[in-house]
JSON list of C-alpha atoms in Angstrom, two decimals:
[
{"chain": "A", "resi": 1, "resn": "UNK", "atom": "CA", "xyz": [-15.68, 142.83, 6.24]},
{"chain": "A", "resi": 2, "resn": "UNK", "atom": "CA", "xyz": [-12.50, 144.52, 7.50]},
{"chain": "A", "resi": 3, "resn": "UNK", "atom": "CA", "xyz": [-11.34, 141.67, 9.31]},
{"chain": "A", "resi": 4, "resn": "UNK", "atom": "CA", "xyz": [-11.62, 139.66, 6.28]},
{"chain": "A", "resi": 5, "resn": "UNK", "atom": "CA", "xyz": [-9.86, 141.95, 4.43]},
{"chain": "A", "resi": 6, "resn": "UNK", "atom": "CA", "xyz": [-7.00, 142.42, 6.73]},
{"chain": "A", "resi": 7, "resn": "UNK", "atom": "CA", "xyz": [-6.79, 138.58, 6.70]},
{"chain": "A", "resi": 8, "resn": "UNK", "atom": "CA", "xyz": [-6.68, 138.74, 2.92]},
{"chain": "A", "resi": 9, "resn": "UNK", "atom": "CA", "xyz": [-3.65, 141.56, 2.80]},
{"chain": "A", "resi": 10, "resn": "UNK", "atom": "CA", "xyz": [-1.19, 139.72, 5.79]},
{"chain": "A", "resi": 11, "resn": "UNK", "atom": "CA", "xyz": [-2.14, 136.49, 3.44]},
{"chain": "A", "resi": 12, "resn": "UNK", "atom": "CA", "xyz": [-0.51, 138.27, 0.42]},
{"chain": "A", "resi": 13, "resn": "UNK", "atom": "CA", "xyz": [2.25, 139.85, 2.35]},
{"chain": "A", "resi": 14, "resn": "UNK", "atom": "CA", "xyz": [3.10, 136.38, 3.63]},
{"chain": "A", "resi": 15, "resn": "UNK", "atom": "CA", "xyz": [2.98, 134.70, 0.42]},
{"chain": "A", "resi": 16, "resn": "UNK", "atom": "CA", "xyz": [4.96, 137.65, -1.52]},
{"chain": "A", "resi": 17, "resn": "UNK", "atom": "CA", "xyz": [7.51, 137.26, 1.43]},
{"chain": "A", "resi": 18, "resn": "UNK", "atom": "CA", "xyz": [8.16, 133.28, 0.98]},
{"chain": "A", "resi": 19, "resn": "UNK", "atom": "CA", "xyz": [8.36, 134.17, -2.89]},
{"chain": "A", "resi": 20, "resn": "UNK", "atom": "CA", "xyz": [10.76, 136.57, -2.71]},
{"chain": "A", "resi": 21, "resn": "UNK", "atom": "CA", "xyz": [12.99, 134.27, 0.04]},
{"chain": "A", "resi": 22, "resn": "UNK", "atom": "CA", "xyz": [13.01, 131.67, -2.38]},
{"chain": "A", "resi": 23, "resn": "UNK", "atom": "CA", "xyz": [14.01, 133.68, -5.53]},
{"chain": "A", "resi": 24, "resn": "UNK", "atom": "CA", "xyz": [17.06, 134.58, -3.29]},
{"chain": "A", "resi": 25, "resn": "UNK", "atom": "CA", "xyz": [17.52, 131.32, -2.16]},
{"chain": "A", "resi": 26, "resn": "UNK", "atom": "CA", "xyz": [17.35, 129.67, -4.99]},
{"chain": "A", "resi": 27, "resn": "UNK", "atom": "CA", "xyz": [18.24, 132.36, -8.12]},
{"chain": "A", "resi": 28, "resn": "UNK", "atom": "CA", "xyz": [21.64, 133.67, -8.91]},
{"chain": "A", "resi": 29, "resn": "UNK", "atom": "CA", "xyz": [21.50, 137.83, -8.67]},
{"chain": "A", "resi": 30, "resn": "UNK", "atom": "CA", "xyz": [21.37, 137.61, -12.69]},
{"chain": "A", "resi": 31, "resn": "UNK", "atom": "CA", "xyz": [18.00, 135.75, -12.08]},
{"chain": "A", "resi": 32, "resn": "UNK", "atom": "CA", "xyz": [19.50, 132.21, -13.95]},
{"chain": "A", "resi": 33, "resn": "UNK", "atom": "CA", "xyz": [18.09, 129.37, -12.41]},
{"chain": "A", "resi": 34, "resn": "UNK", "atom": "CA", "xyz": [20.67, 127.19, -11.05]},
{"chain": "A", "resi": 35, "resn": "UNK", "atom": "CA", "xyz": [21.09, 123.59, -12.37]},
{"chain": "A", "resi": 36, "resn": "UNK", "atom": "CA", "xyz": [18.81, 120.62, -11.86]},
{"chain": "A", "resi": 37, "resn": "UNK", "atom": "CA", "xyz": [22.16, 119.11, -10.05]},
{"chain": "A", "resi": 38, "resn": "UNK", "atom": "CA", "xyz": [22.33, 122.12, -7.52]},
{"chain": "A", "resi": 39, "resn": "UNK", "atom": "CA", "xyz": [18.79, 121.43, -6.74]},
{"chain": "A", "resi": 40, "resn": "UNK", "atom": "CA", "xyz": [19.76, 117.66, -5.95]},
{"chain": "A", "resi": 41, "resn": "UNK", "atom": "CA", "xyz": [22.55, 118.88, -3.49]},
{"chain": "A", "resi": 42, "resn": "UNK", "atom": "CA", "xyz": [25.15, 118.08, -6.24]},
{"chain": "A", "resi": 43, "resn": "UNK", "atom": "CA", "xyz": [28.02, 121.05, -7.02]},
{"chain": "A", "resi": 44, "resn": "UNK", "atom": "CA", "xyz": [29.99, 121.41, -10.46]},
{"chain": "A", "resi": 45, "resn": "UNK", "atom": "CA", "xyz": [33.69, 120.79, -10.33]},
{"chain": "A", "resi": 46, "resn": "UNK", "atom": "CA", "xyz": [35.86, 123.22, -12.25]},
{"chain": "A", "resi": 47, "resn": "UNK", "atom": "CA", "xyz": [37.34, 122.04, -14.87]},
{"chain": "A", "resi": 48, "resn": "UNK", "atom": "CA", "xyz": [40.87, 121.60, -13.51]},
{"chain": "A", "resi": 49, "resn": "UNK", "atom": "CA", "xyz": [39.27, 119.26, -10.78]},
{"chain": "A", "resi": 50, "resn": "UNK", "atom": "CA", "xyz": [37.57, 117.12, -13.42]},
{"chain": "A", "resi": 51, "resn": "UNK", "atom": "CA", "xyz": [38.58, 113.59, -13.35]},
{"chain": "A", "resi": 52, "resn": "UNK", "atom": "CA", "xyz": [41.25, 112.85, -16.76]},
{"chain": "A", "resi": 53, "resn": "UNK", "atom": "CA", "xyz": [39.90, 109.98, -19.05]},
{"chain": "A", "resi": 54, "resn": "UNK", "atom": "CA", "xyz": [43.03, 107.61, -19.82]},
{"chain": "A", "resi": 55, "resn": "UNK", "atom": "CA", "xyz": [43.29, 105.61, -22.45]},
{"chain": "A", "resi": 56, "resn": "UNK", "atom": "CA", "xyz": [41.21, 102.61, -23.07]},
{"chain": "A", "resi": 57, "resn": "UNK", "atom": "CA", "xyz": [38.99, 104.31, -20.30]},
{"chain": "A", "resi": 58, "resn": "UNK", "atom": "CA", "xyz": [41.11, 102.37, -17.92]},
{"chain": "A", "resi": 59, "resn": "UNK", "atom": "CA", "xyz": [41.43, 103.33, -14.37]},
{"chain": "A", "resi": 60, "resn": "UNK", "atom": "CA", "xyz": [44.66, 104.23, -14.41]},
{"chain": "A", "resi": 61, "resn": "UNK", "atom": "CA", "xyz": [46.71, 106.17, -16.90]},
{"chain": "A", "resi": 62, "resn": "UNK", "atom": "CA", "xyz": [50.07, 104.37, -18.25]},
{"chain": "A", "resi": 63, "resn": "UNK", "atom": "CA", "xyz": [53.93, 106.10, -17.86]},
{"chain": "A", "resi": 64, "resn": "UNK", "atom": "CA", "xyz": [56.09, 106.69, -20.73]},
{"chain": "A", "resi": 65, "resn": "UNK", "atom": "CA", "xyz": [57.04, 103.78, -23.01]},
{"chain": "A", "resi": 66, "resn": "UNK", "atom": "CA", "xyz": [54.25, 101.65, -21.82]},
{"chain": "A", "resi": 67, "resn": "UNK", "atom": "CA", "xyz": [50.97, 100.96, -23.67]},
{"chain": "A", "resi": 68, "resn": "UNK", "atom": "CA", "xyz": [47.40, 101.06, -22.42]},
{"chain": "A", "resi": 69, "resn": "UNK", "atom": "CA", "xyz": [45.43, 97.85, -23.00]},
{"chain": "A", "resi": 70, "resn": "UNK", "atom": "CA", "xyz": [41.95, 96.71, -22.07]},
{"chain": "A", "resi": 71, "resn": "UNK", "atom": "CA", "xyz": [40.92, 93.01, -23.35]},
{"chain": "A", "resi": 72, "resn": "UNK", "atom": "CA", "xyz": [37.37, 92.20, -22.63]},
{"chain": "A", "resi": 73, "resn": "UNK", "atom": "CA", "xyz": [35.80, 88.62, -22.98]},
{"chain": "A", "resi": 74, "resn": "UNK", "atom": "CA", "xyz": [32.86, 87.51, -24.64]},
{"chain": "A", "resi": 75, "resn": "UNK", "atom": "CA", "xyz": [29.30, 87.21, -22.54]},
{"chain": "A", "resi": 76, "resn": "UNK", "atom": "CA", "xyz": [27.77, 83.84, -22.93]},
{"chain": "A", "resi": 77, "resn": "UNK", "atom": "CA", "xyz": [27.22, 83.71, -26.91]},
{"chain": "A", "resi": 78, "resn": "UNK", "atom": "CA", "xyz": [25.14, 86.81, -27.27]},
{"chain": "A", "resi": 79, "resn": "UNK", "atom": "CA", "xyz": [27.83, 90.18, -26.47]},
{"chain": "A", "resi": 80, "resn": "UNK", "atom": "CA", "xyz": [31.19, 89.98, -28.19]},
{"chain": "A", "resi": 81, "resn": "UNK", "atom": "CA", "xyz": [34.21, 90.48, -27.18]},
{"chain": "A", "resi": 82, "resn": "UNK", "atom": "CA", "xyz": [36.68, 93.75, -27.02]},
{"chain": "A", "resi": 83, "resn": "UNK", "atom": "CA", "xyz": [40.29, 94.29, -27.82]},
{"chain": "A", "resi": 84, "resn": "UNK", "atom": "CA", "xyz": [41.37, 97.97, -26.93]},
{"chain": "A", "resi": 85, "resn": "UNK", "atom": "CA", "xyz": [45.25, 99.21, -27.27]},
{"chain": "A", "resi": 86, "resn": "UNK", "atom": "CA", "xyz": [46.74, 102.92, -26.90]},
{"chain": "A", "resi": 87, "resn": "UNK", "atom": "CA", "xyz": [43.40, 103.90, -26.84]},
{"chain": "A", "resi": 88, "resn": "UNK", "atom": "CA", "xyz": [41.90, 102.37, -29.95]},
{"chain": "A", "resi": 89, "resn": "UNK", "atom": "CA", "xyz": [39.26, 99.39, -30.59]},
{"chain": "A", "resi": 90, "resn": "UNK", "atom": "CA", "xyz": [41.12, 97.05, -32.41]},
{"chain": "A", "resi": 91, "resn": "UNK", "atom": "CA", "xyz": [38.32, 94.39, -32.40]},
{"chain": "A", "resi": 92, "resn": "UNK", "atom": "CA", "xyz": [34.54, 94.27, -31.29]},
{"chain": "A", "resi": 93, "resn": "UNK", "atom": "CA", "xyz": [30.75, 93.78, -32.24]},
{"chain": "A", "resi": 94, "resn": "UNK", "atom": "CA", "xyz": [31.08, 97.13, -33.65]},
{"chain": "A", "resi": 95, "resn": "UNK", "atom": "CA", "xyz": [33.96, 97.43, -36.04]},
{"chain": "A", "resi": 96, "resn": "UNK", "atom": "CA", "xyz": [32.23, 93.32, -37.07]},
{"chain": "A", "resi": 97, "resn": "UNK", "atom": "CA", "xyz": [35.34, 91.73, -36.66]},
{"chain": "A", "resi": 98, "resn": "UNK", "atom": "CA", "xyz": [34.55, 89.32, -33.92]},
{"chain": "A", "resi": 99, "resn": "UNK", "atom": "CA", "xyz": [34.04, 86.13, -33.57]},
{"chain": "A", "resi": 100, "resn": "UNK", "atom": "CA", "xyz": [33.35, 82.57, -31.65]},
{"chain": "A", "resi": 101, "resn": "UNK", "atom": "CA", "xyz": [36.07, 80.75, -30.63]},
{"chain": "A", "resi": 102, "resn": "UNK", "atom": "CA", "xyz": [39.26, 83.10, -29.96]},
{"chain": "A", "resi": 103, "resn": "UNK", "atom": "CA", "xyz": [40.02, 86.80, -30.94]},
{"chain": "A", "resi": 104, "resn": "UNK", "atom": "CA", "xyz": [43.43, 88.28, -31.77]},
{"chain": "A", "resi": 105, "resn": "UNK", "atom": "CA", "xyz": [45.06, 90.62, -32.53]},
{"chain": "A", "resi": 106, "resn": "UNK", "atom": "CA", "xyz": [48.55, 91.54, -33.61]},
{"chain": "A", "resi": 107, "resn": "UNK", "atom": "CA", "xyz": [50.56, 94.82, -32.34]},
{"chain": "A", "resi": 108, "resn": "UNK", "atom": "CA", "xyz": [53.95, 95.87, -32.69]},
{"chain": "A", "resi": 109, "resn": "UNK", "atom": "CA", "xyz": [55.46, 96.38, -29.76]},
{"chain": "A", "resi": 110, "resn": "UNK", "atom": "CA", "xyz": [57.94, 99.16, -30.80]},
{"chain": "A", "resi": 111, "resn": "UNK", "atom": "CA", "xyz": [55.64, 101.28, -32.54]},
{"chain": "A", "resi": 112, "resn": "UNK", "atom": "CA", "xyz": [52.26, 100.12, -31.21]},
{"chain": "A", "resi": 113, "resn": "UNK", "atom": "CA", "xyz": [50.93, 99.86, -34.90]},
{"chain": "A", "resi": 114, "resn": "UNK", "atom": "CA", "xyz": [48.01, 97.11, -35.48]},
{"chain": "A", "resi": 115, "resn": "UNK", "atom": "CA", "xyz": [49.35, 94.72, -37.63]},
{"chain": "A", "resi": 116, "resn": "UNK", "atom": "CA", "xyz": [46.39, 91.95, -38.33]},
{"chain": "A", "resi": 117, "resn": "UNK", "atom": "CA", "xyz": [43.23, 91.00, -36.37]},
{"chain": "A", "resi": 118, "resn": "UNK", "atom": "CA", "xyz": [41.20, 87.99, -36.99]},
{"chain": "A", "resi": 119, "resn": "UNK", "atom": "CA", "xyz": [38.95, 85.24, -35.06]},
{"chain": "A", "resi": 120, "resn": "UNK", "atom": "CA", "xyz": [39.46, 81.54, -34.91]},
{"chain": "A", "resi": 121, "resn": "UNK", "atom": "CA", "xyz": [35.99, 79.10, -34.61]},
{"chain": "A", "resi": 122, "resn": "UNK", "atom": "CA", "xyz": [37.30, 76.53, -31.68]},
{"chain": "A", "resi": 123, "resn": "UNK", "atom": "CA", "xyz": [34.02, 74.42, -31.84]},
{"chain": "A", "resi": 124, "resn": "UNK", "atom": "CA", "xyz": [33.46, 73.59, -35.37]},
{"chain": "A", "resi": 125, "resn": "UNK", "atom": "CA", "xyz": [36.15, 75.50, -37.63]},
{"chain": "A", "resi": 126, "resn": "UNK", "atom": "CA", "xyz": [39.50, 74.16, -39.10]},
{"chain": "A", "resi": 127, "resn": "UNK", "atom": "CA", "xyz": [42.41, 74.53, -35.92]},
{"chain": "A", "resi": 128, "resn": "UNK", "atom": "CA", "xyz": [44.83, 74.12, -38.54]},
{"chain": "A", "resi": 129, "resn": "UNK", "atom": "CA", "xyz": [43.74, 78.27, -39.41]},
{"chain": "A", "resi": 130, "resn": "UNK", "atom": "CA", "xyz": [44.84, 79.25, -36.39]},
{"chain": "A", "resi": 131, "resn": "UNK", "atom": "CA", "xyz": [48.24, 77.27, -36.16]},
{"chain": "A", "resi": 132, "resn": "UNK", "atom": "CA", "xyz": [49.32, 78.93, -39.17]},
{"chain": "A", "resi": 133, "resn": "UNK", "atom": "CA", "xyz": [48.61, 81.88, -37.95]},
{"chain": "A", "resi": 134, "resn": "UNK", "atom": "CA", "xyz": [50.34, 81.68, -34.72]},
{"chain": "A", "resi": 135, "resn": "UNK", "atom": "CA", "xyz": [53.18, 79.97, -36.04]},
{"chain": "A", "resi": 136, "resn": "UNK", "atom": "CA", "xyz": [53.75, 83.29, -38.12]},
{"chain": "A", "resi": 137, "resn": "UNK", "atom": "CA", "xyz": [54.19, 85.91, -35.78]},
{"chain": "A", "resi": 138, "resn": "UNK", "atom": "CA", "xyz": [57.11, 87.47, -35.75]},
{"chain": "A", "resi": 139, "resn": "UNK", "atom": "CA", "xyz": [59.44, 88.46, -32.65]},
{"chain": "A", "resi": 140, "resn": "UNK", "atom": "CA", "xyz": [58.75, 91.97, -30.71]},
{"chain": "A", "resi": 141, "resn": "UNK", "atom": "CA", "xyz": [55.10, 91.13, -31.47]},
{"chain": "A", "resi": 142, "resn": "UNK", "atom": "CA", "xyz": [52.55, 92.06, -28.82]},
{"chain": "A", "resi": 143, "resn": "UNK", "atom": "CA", "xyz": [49.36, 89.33, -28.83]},
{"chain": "A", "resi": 144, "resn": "UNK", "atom": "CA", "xyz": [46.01, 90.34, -27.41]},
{"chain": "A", "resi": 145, "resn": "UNK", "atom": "CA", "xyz": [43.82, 87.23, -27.45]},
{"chain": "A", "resi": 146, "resn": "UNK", "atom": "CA", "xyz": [40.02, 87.16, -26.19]},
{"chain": "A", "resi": 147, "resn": "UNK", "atom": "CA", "xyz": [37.70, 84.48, -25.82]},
{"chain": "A", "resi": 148, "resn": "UNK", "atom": "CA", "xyz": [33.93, 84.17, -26.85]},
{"chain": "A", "resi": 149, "resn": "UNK", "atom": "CA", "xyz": [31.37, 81.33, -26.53]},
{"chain": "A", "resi": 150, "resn": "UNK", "atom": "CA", "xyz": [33.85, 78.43, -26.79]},
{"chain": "A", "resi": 151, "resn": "UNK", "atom": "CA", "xyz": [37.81, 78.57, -27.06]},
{"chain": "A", "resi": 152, "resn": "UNK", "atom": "CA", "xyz": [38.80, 74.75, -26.14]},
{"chain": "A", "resi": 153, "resn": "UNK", "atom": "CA", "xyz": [36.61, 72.44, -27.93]},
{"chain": "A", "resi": 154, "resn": "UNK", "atom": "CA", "xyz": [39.39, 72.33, -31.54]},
{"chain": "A", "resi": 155, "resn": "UNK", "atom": "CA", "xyz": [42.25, 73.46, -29.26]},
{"chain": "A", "resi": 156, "resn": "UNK", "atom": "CA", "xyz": [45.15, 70.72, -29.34]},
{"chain": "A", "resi": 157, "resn": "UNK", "atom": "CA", "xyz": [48.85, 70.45, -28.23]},
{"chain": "A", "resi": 158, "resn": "UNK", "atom": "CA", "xyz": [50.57, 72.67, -30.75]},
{"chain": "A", "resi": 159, "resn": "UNK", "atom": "CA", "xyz": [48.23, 75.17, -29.82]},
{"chain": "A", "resi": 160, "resn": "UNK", "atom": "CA", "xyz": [48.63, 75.25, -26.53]},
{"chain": "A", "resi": 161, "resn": "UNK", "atom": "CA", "xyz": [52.68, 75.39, -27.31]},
{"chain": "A", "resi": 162, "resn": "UNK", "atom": "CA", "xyz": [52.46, 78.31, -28.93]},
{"chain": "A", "resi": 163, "resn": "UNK", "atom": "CA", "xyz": [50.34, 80.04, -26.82]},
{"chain": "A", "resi": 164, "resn": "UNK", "atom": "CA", "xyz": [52.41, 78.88, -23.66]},
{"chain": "A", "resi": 165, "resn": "UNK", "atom": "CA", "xyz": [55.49, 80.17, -25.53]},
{"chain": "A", "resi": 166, "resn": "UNK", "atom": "CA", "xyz": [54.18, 83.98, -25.75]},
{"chain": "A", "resi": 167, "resn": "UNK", "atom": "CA", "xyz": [53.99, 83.43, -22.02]},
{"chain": "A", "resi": 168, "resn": "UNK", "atom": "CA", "xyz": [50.58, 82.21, -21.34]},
{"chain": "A", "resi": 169, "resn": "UNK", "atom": "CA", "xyz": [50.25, 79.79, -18.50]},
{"chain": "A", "resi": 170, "resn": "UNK", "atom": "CA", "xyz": [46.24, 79.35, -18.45]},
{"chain": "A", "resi": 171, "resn": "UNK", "atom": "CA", "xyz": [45.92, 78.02, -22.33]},
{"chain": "A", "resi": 172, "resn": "UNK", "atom": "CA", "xyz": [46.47, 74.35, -21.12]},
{"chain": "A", "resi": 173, "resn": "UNK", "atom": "CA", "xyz": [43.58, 74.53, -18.47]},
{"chain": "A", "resi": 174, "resn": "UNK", "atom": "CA", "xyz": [40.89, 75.73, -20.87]},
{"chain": "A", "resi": 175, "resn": "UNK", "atom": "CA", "xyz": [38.30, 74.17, -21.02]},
{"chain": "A", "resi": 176, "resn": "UNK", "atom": "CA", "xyz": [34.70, 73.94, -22.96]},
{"chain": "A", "resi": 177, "resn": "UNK", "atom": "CA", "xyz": [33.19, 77.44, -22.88]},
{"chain": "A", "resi": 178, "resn": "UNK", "atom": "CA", "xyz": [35.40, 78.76, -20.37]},
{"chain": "A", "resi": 179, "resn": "UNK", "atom": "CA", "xyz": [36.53, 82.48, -20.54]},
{"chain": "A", "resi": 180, "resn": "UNK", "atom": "CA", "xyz": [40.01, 83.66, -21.34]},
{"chain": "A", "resi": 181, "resn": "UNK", "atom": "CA", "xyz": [41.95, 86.95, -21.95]},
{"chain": "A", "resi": 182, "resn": "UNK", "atom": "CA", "xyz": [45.34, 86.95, -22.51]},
{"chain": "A", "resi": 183, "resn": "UNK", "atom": "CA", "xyz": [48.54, 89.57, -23.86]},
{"chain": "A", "resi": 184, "resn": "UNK", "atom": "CA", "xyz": [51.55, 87.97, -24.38]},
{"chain": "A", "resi": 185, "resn": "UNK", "atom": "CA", "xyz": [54.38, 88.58, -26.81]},
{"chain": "A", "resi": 186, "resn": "UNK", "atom": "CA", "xyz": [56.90, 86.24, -29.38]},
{"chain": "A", "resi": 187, "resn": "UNK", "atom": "CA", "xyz": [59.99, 86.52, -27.73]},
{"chain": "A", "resi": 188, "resn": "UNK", "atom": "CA", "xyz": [59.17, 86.71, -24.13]},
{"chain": "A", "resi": 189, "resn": "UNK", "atom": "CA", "xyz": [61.13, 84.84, -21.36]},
{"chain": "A", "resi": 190, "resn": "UNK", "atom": "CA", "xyz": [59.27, 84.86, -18.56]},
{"chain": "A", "resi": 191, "resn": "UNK", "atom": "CA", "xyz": [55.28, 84.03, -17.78]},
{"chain": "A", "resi": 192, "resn": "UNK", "atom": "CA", "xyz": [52.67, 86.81, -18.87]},
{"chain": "A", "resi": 193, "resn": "UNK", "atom": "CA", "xyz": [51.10, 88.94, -16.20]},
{"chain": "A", "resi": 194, "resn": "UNK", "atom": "CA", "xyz": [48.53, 89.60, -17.97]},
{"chain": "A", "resi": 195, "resn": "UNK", "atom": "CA", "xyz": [46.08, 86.79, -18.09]},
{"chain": "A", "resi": 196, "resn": "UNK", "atom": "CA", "xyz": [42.53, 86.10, -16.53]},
{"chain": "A", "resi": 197, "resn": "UNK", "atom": "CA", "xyz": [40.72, 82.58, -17.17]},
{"chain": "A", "resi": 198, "resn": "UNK", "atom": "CA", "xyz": [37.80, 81.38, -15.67]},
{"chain": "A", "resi": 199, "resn": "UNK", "atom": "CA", "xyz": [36.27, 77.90, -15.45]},
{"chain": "A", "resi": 200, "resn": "UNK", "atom": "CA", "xyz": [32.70, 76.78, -17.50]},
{"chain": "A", "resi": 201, "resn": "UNK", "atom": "CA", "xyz": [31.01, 75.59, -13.83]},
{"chain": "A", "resi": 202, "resn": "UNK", "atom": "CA", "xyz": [26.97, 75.30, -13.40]},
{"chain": "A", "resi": 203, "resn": "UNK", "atom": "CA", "xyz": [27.60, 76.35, -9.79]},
{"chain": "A", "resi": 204, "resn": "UNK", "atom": "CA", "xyz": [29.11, 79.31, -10.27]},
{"chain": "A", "resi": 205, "resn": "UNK", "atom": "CA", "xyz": [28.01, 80.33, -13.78]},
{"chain": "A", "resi": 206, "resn": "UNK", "atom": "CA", "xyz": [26.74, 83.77, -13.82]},
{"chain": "A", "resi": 207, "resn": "UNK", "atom": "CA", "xyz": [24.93, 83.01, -17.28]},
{"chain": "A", "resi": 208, "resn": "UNK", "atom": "CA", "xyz": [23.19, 79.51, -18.10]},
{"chain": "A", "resi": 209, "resn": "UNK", "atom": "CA", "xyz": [25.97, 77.77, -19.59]},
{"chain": "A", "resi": 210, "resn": "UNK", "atom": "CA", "xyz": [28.37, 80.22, -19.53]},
{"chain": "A", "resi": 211, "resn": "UNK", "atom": "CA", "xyz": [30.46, 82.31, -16.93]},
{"chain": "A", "resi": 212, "resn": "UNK", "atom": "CA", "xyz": [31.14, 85.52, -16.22]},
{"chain": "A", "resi": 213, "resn": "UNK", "atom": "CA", "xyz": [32.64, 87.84, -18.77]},
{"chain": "A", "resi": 214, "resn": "UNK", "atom": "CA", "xyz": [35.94, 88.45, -17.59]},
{"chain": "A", "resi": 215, "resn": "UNK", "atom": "CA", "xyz": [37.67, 92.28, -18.08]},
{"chain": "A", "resi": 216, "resn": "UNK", "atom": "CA", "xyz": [41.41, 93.22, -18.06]},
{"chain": "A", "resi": 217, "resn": "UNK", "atom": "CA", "xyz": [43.57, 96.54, -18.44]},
{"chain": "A", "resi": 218, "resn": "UNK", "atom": "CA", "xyz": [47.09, 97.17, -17.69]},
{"chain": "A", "resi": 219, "resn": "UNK", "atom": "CA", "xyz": [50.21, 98.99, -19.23]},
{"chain": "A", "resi": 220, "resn": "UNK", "atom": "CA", "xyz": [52.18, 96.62, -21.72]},
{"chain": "A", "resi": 221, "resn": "UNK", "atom": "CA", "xyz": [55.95, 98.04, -21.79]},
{"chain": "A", "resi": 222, "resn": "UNK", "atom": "CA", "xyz": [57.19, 99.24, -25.25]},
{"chain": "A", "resi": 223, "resn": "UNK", "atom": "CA", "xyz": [60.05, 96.79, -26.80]},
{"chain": "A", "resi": 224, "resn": "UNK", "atom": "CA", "xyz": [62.87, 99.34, -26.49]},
{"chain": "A", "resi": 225, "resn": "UNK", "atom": "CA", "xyz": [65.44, 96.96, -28.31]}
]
């Protein structure tokens, strides 16, 4: 009987030991359990070493007189498209001012102010919408231009001329249901850098009948004069 109870006391000792080496291990000295993060080997960063969130949530944050933009095309026919700029949604599923066909919007390139959104139907609605509307802007105007579904089946040859002159050099390839994002601006001289396209191809197509969505952020310069 005293063996077993000397068994029984080392036993506790042992056990009140490994308790206590934990509690230290594991327990700050105020006794506050430490985060389920600390436990997975992860630390917390102070808050100066945080990583900043720039506008648009872009990668990248832009330098003085220049713009953050993020354009983001259509999936298939089933997710919309986005239009971001200086850190606010212009145009998406959300705010329900998407559409098929192609997405726009109008900025100001002094000030940066939103000055009209709206979506053209390139499959079955009337081009002669969106020619009016392009023919309209006004010089020193920044345009943002998303695709979703289908942007080519109405598009025609005085489309594509005003597109191409707000510095587009994709709008002539389009073709049925392939993607496009675009910022250009009335009055530019040179080619747009920012443009993506990508082609409507069965082989490559990461959706049936439809590619990729395609994603684009940059820093539009301001219009100084």
């Amino acid at each position: 009987m005293r063996v077993t109870a000397v068994i029984r006391y080392v036993a506790l000792l042992i056990t009140l030991l490994g308790t206590w080496l934990i509690m230290q291990t594991y327990f700050h000295s105020s006794w506050r359990a430490i985060s389920l993060r600390s436990w997975l080997g992860a630390t917390n960063k102070p808050s100066s070493e945080k990583l900043p969130r720039h506008k648009c949530g872009n990668q990248k944050s832009c330098p003085q007189n220049y713009f953050a933009f993020k354009i983001i095309s259509g999936a298939a026919n089933v997710v919309g498209p986005l239009i971001c700029f200086d850190d606010l949604v212009l145009m998406s599923s959300v705010k329900n001012n998407i559409g098929r066909g192609l997405n726009i919007a109008l900025v100001n390139g002094t000030t940066g102010q939103l000055l009209k959104t709206d979506s053209f139907d390139m499959y079955s609605g009337d081009i002669t919408k969106l020619q009016t509307f392009l023919q309209g802007i006004k010089r020193g105007t920044l345009v943002l231009t998303a695709s979703y579904d289908d942007a080519a089946t109405k598009m025609n040859d005085k489309v594509q001329a005003y597109f191409t002159e707000l510095g587009s050099s994709h709008v002539g390839k389009l073709g049925f249901r392939d993607n496009w994002v675009f910022l250009g601006a009335k009055g530019l001289m040179n080619k747009s850098p920012f443009e993506k396209h990508i082609k409507n191809d069965k082989e490559t197509n990461k959706y049936d009948g439809w590619p990729e969505l395609l994603e684009m952020e940059g820093c539009a310069p301001r219009k100084m004069d």
